[in-house]
């Protein structure tokens, strides 16, 4: 372990982490920003066009937006590390973090911005056939389903976005939703509902994924009358939301019942002095790129004030 005690380590690199990096670097804190080994850039790396990030009236591709935020963080002096933090001790005045390569770092302040991970339906065969027809990322895997009939589960913006994107490849996309109304925003619903390749299967849940080597179909249950049926599909895209990535924080930072980090009031202060949290890791409600970026800014300002006072 080096004797260096960094002012600030930022863990996570979505819009929240990079924005915290931009602000902290401009405050001359020389933040060390752990981007993640495979998850660098966060959830937006798996999206296509982002139409609602202010400043881009003609939309911007998710990974391009993240490249810009990353470049901006780096330009002002953030030290980017493409690795994971695998262990943290966050109590006390000096925090200790261990990365995936075995390096131990010390810091006076830490910003947690680890975002969220895709939710699974929770079926045994969903896991077994993951990568063999079951996917959580249309932009990554859509290409493999040319001229095939595939299903998307979910009724939120993610499901509408995935379904619409998948019509570029698939012959038909069936959105399977457990209720009879969608939670997605009006514009996304309209786009999906007017797409001739998209069919909606209402009041339906997936109770099994069928197939020996690859997905061949789904077993479905009607949530109103309980009747069961099977339907042939070669792909299943699961788009049912996200859970906060707070596994490493259990027992250290105060979390709520769903695993989100609790922050004090409108600030990004956690229950531990010198530890701040932002982005999807704290946000039940909004979970937008722009709100995550805003809270990353708040976290950097909170950390800067904390460090100035110590
Ligand atoms: P979400 O809004 O939480 O929607 C999740 C959907 O999955 C809901 O329709 C829910 O059904 C369903 N669901 C949850 N658990 C399920 C289960 N176990 N089995 C079957 N269905 C299940 O999540 P999201 O769509 O990922 O969106 C998250 C946030 O990101 C939202 O704030 C959204 O606006 C934002 N987002 C924005 C964009 C964009 O603007 N371009 C794109 C993607 C996401 P119920 O409706 O019955 O609860």
mmCIF file of C-alpha atoms and ligand atoms in Angstrom, residues 49 52 119-121 153-159 161 177-179 181 183 188 239-242 285-288, ligand 1:
data_model
loop_
_atom_site.group_PDB
_atom_site.id
_atom_site.type_symbol
_atom_site.label_atom_id
_atom_site.label_comp_id
_atom_site.label_asym_id
_atom_site.label_seq_id
_atom_site.Cartn_x
_atom_site.Cartn_y
_atom_site.Cartn_z
ATOM 1 C CA UNK A 49 -30.168 7.481 -29.032
ATOM 2 C CA UNK A 52 -33.679 13.997 -23.610
ATOM 3 C CA UNK A 119 -33.077 -6.883 -12.744
ATOM 4 C CA UNK A 120 -33.711 -10.509 -13.561
ATOM 5 C CA UNK A 121 -37.136 -12.153 -13.620
ATOM 6 C CA UNK A 153 -40.597 -8.311 -20.998
ATOM 7 C CA UNK A 154 -41.529 -5.083 -19.207
ATOM 8 C CA UNK A 155 -43.779 -2.054 -19.462
ATOM 9 C CA UNK A 156 -41.399 0.836 -18.775
ATOM 10 C CA UNK A 157 -39.267 3.090 -20.973
ATOM 11 C CA UNK A 158 -36.517 0.477 -21.170
ATOM 12 C CA UNK A 159 -38.902 -2.121 -22.583
ATOM 13 C CA UNK A 161 -36.818 1.436 -26.166
ATOM 14 C CA UNK A 177 -46.361 -7.005 -19.799
ATOM 15 C CA UNK A 178 -47.892 -8.176 -16.543
ATOM 16 C CA UNK A 179 -50.572 -5.482 -16.478
ATOM 17 C CA UNK A 181 -51.255 -0.407 -18.980
ATOM 18 C CA UNK A 183 -45.530 2.771 -17.182
ATOM 19 C CA UNK A 188 -41.996 6.023 -26.112
ATOM 20 C CA UNK A 239 -36.228 -4.990 -19.488
ATOM 21 C CA UNK A 240 -37.902 -4.856 -16.082
ATOM 22 C CA UNK A 241 -35.821 -2.190 -14.367
ATOM 23 C CA UNK A 242 -32.722 -2.033 -12.271
ATOM 24 C CA UNK A 285 -37.603 8.012 -8.456
ATOM 25 C CA UNK A 286 -36.045 9.848 -11.365
ATOM 26 C CA UNK A 287 -33.191 7.679 -12.660
ATOM 27 C CA UNK A 288 -32.402 9.830 -15.673
HETATM 28 P P1 LIG B 1 -39.253 0.849 -14.707
HETATM 29 O O1 LIG B 1 -39.758 2.173 -15.130
HETATM 30 O O2 LIG B 1 -39.103 0.533 -13.263
HETATM 31 O O3 LIG B 1 -40.193 -0.238 -15.390
HETATM 32 C C1 LIG B 1 -40.033 -1.591 -15.141
HETATM 33 C C2 LIG B 1 -41.165 -2.356 -15.836
HETATM 34 O O4 LIG B 1 -40.924 -3.751 -15.675
HETATM 35 C C3 LIG B 1 -42.530 -2.034 -15.263
HETATM 36 O O5 LIG B 1 -43.473 -1.943 -16.302
HETATM 37 C C4 LIG B 1 -42.806 -3.226 -14.357
HETATM 38 O O6 LIG B 1 -44.161 -3.591 -14.313
HETATM 39 C C5 LIG B 1 -42.054 -4.347 -15.024
HETATM 40 N N1 LIG B 1 -41.556 -5.332 -14.066
HETATM 41 C C6 LIG B 1 -40.828 -5.112 -12.937
HETATM 42 N N2 LIG B 1 -40.506 -6.271 -12.336
HETATM 43 C C7 LIG B 1 -41.062 -7.240 -13.096
HETATM 44 C C8 LIG B 1 -41.076 -8.659 -13.013
HETATM 45 N N3 LIG B 1 -40.449 -9.320 -12.007
HETATM 46 N N4 LIG B 1 -41.713 -9.361 -13.973
HETATM 47 C C9 LIG B 1 -42.342 -8.703 -14.994
HETATM 48 N N5 LIG B 1 -42.356 -7.369 -15.143
HETATM 49 C C10 LIG B 1 -41.721 -6.648 -14.204
HETATM 50 O O7 LIG B 1 -37.793 0.526 -15.335
HETATM 51 P P2 LIG B 1 -37.156 1.011 -16.734
HETATM 52 O O8 LIG B 1 -38.079 0.848 -17.846
HETATM 53 O O9 LIG B 1 -35.825 0.330 -16.765
HETATM 54 O O10 LIG B 1 -36.913 2.563 -16.504
HETATM 55 C C11 LIG B 1 -36.139 3.013 -15.384
HETATM 56 C C12 LIG B 1 -35.956 4.525 -15.448
HETATM 57 O O11 LIG B 1 -35.109 4.860 -16.542
HETATM 58 C C13 LIG B 1 -37.268 5.265 -15.658
HETATM 59 O O12 LIG B 1 -37.235 6.438 -14.899
HETATM 60 C C14 LIG B 1 -37.263 5.584 -17.127
HETATM 61 O O13 LIG B 1 -37.993 6.751 -17.450
HETATM 62 C C15 LIG B 1 -35.780 5.751 -17.402
HETATM 63 N N6 LIG B 1 -35.470 5.415 -18.823
HETATM 64 C C16 LIG B 1 -35.573 6.438 -19.725
HETATM 65 C C17 LIG B 1 -35.313 6.182 -21.064
HETATM 66 C C18 LIG B 1 -35.411 7.318 -22.034
HETATM 67 O O14 LIG B 1 -35.990 8.334 -21.712
HETATM 68 N N7 LIG B 1 -34.855 7.194 -23.227
HETATM 69 C C19 LIG B 1 -34.998 4.896 -21.499
HETATM 70 C C20 LIG B 1 -34.941 3.870 -20.556
HETATM 71 C C21 LIG B 1 -35.190 4.147 -19.210
HETATM 72 P P3 LIG B 1 -45.260 -2.669 -13.581
HETATM 73 O O15 LIG B 1 -45.481 -1.528 -14.521
HETATM 74 O O16 LIG B 1 -46.404 -3.577 -13.446
HETATM 75 O O17 LIG B 1 -44.639 -2.273 -12.278
#
